[in-house]
PDB file of C-alpha atoms in Angstrom:
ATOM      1  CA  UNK A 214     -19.404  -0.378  27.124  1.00  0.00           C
ATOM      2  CA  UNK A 215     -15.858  -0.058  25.561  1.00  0.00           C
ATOM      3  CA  UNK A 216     -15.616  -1.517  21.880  1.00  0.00           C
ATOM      4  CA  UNK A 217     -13.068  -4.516  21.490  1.00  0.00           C
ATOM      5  CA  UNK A 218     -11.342  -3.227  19.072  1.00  0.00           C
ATOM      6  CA  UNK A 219      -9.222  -6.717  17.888  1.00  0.00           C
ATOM      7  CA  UNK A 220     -12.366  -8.030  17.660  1.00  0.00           C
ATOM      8  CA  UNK A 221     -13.758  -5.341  15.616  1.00  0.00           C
ATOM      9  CA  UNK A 222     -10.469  -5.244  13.094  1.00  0.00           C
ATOM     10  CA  UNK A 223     -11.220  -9.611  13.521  1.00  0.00           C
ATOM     11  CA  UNK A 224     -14.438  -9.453  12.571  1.00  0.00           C
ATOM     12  CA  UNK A 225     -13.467  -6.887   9.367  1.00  0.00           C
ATOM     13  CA  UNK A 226     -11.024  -8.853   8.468  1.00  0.00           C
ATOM     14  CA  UNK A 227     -13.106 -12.370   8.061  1.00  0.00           C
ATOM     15  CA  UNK A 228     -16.052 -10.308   6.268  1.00  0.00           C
ATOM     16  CA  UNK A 229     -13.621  -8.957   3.618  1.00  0.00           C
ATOM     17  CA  UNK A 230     -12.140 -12.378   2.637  1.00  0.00           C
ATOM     18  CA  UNK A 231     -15.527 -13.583   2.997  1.00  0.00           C
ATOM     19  CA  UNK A 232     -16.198 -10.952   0.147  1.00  0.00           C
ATOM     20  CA  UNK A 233     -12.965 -11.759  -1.715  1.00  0.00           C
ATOM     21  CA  UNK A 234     -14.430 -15.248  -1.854  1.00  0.00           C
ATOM     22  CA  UNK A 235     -17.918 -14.231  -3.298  1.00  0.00           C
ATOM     23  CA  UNK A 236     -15.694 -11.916  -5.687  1.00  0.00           C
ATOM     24  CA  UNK A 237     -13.854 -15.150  -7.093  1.00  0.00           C
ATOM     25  CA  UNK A 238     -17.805 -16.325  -8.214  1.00  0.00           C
ATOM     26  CA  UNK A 239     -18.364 -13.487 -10.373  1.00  0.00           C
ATOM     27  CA  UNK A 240     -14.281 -12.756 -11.488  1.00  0.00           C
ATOM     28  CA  UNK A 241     -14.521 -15.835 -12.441  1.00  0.00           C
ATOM     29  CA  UNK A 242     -11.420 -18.715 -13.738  1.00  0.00           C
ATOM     30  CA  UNK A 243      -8.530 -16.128 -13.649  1.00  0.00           C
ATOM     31  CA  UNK A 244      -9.914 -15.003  -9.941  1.00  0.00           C
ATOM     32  CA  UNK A 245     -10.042 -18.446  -8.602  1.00  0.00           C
ATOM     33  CA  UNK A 246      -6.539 -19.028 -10.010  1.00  0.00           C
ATOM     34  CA  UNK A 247      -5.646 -15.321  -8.808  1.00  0.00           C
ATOM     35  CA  UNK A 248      -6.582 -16.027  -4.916  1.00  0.00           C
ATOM     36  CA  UNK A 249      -5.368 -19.952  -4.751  1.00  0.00           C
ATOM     37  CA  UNK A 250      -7.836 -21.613  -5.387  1.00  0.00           C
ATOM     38  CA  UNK A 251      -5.868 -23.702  -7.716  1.00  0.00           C
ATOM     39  CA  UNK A 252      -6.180 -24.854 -11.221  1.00  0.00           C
ATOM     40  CA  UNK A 253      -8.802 -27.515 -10.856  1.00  0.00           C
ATOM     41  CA  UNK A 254     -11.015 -25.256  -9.399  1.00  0.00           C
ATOM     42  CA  UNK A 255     -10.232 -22.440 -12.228  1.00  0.00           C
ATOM     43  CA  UNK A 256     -10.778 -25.127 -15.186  1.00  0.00           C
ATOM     44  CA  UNK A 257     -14.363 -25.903 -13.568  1.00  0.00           C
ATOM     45  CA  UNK A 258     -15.531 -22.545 -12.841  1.00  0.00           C
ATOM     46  CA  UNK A 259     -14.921 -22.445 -16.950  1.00  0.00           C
ATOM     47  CA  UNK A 260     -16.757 -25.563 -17.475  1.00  0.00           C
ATOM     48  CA  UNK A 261     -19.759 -23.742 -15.301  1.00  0.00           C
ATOM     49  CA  UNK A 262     -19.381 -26.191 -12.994  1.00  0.00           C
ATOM     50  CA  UNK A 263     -21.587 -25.468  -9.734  1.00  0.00           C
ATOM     51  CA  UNK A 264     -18.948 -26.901  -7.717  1.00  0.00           C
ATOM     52  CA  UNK A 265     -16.459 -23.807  -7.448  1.00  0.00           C
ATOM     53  CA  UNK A 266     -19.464 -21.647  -6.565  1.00  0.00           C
ATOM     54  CA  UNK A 267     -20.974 -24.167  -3.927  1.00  0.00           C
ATOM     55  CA  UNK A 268     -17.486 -24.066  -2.256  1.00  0.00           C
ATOM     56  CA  UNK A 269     -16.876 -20.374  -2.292  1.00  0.00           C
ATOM     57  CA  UNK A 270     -19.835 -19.637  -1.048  1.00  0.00           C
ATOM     58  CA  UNK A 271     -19.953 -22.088   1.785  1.00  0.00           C
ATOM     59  CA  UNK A 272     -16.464 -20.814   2.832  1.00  0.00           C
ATOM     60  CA  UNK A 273     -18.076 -16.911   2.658  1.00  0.00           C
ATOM     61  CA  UNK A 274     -21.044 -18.041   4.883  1.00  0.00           C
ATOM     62  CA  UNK A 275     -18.293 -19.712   7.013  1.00  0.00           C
ATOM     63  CA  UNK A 276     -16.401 -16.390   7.236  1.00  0.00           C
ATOM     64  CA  UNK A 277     -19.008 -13.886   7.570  1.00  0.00           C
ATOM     65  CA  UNK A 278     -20.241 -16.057  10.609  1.00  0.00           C
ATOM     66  CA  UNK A 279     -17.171 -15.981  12.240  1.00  0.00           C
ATOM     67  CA  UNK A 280     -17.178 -12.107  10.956  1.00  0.00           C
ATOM     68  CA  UNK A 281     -20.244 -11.990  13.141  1.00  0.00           C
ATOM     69  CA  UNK A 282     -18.959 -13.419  16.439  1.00  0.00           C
ATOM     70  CA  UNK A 283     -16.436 -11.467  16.431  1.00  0.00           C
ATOM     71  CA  UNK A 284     -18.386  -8.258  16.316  1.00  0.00           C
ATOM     72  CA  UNK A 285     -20.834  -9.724  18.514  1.00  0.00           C
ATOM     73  CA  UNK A 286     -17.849 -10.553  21.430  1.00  0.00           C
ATOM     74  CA  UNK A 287     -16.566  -6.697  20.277  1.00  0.00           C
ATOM     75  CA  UNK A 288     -20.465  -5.229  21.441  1.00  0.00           C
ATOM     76  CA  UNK A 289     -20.783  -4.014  18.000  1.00  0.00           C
ATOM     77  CA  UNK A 290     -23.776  -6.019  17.139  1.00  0.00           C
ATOM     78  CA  UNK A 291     -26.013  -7.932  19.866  1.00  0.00           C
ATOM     79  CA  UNK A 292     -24.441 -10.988  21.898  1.00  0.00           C
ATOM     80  CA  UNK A 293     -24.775 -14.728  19.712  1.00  0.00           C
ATOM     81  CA  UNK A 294     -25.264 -17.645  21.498  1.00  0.00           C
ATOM     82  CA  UNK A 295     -22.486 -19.693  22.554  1.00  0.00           C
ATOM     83  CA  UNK A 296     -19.824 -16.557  21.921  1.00  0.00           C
ATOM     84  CA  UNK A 297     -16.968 -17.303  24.179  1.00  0.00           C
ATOM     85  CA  UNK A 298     -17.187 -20.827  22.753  1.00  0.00           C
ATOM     86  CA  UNK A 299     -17.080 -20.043  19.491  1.00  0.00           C
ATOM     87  CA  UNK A 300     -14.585 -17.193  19.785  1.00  0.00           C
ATOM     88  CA  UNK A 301     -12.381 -19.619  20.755  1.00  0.00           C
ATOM     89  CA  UNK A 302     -12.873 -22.054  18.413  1.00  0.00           C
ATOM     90  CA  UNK A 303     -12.612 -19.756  15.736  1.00  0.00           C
ATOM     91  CA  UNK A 304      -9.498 -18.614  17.084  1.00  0.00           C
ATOM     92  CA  UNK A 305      -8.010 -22.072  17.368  1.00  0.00           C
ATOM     93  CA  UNK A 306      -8.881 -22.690  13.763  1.00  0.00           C
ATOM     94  CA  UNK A 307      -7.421 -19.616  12.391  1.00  0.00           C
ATOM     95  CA  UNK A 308      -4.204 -19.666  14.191  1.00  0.00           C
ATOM     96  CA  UNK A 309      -3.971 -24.043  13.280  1.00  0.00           C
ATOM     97  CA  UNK A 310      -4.722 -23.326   9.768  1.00  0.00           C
ATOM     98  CA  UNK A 311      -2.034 -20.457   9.949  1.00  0.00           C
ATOM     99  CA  UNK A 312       1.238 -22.557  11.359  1.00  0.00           C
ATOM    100  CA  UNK A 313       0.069 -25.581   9.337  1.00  0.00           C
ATOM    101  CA  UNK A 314      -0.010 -23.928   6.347  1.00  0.00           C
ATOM    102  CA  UNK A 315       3.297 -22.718   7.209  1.00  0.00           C
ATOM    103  CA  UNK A 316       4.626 -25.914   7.848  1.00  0.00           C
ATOM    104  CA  UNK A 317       2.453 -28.850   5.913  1.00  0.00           C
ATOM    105  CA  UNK A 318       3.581 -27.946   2.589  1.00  0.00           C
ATOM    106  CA  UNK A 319       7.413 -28.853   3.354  1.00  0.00           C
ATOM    107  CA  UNK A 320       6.341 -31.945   4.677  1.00  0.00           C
ATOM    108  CA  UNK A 321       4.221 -34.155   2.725  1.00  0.00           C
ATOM    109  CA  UNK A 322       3.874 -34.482  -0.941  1.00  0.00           C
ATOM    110  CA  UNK A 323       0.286 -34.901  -0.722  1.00  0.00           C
ATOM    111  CA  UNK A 324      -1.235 -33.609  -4.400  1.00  0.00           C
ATOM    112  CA  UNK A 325      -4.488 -31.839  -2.001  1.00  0.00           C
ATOM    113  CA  UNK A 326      -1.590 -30.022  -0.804  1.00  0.00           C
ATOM    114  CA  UNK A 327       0.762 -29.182  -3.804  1.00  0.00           C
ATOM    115  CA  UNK A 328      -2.331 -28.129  -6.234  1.00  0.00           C
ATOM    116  CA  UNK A 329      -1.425 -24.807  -5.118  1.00  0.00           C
ATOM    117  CA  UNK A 330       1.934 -23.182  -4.819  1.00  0.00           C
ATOM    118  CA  UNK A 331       4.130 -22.761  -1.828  1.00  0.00           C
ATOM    119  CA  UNK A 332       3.729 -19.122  -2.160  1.00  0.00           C
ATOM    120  CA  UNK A 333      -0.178 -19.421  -1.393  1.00  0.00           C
ATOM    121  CA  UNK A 334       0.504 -21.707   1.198  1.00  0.00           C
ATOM    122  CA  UNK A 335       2.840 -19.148   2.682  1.00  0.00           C
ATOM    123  CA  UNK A 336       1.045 -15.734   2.188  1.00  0.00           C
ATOM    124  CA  UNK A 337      -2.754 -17.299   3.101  1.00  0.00           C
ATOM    125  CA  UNK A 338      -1.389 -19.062   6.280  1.00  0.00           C
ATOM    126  CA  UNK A 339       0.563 -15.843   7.346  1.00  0.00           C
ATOM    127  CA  UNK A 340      -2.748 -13.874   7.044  1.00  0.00           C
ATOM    128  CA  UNK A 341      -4.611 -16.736   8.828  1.00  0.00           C
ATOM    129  CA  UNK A 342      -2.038 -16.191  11.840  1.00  0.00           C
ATOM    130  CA  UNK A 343      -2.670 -12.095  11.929  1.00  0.00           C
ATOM    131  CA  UNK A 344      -6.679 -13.077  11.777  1.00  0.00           C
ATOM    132  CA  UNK A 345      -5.804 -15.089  14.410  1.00  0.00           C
ATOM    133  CA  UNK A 346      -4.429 -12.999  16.580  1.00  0.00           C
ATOM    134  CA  UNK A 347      -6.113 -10.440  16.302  1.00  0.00           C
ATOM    135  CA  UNK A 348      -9.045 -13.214  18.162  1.00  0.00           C
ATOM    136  CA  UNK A 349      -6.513 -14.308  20.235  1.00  0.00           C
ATOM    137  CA  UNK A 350      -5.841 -10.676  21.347  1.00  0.00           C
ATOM    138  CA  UNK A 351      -9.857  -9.694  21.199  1.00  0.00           C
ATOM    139  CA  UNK A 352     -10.882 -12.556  22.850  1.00  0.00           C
ATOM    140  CA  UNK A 353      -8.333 -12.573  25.821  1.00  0.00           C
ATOM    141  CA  UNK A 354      -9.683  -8.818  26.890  1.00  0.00           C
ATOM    142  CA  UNK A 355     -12.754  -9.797  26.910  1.00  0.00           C
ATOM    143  CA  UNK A 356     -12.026 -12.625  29.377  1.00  0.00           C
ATOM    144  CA  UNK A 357     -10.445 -10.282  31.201  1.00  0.00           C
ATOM    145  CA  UNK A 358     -12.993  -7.722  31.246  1.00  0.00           C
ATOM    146  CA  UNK A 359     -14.918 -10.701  32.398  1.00  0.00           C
ATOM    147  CA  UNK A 360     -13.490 -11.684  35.137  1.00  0.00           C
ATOM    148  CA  UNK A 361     -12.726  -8.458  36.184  1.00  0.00           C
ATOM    149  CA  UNK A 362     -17.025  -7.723  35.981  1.00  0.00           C
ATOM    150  CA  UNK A 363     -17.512 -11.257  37.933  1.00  0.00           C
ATOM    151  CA  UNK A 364     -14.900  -9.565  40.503  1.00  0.00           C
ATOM    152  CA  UNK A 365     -16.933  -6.965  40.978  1.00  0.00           C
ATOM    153  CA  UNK A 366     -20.246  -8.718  41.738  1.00  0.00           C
ATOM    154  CA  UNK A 367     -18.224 -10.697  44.032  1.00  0.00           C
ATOM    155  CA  UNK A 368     -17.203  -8.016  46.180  1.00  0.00           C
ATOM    156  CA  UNK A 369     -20.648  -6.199  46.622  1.00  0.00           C
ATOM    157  CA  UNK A 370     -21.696  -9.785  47.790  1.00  0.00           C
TER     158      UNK A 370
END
């Protein structure tokens, strides 16, 4: 079987900013304020406050499962349960997070929103739209290689 590669490069790319979020634990303050994270999150990480390290590594699990379903749908590792399913999903919540992020910022004057700058808005939600197409793209051929297997069994019936 062919590798997916989107999938593959999908995967990759979900497993390295699940990384770059376990980095921000041990970088510490200046890395949580260097990635987005915001200020808050930088003046409790210098308290020692478990809180920054609960949520960065809840996001990393979050990411290197979604990591792993994509290699998974790209036959790299064995097949999860549930994979179209959650392909999809994942891709849906990639590519929302991506043209909200664009757009949401402009919009509302929400202080969840504005604790971190327009420019991390911009650049995280223009990488959450290439991760999500990359799904998108990954997740399509393998539909289609789908279908086109299903075709097959249906014409030796």
């Amino acid at each position: 079987m062919r590798k997916n590669t989107q999938l593959v490069i999908a995967g990759s790319l979900s497993i390295l900013a699940a990384l770059l979020h376990i980095s921000c634990i041990f970088g510490g303050p200046d890395w949580y304020l260097f990635f987005g994270a915001g200020q808050r999150m930088a003046q409790l990480a210098a308290q020692s406050d478990p809180y920054p390290t609960i949520v960065a590594l809840i996001i990393a699990s979050i990411l290197t499962g979604w990591g792993l379903y994509a290699l998974s749908g790209a036959g790299v590792i064995f097949k999860l349960p549930l994979l179209k399913t959650c392909l999809v999903l994942i891709t849906t919540i990639y590519l929302l997070r991506g043209v909200v992020g664009l757009i949401g910022p402009f919009f509302t004057s929400a202080p969840v929103v504005h604790q971190n700058s327009v420019t991390f808005w911009v650049i995280s939600s223009i990488m959450c739209c290439v991760y999500g197409t990359f799904y998108l793209l990954g997740t399509v051929q393998n539909c289609a290689n789908c279908q086109r297997r299903n075709m097959g069994i249906l014409r030796l019936a």
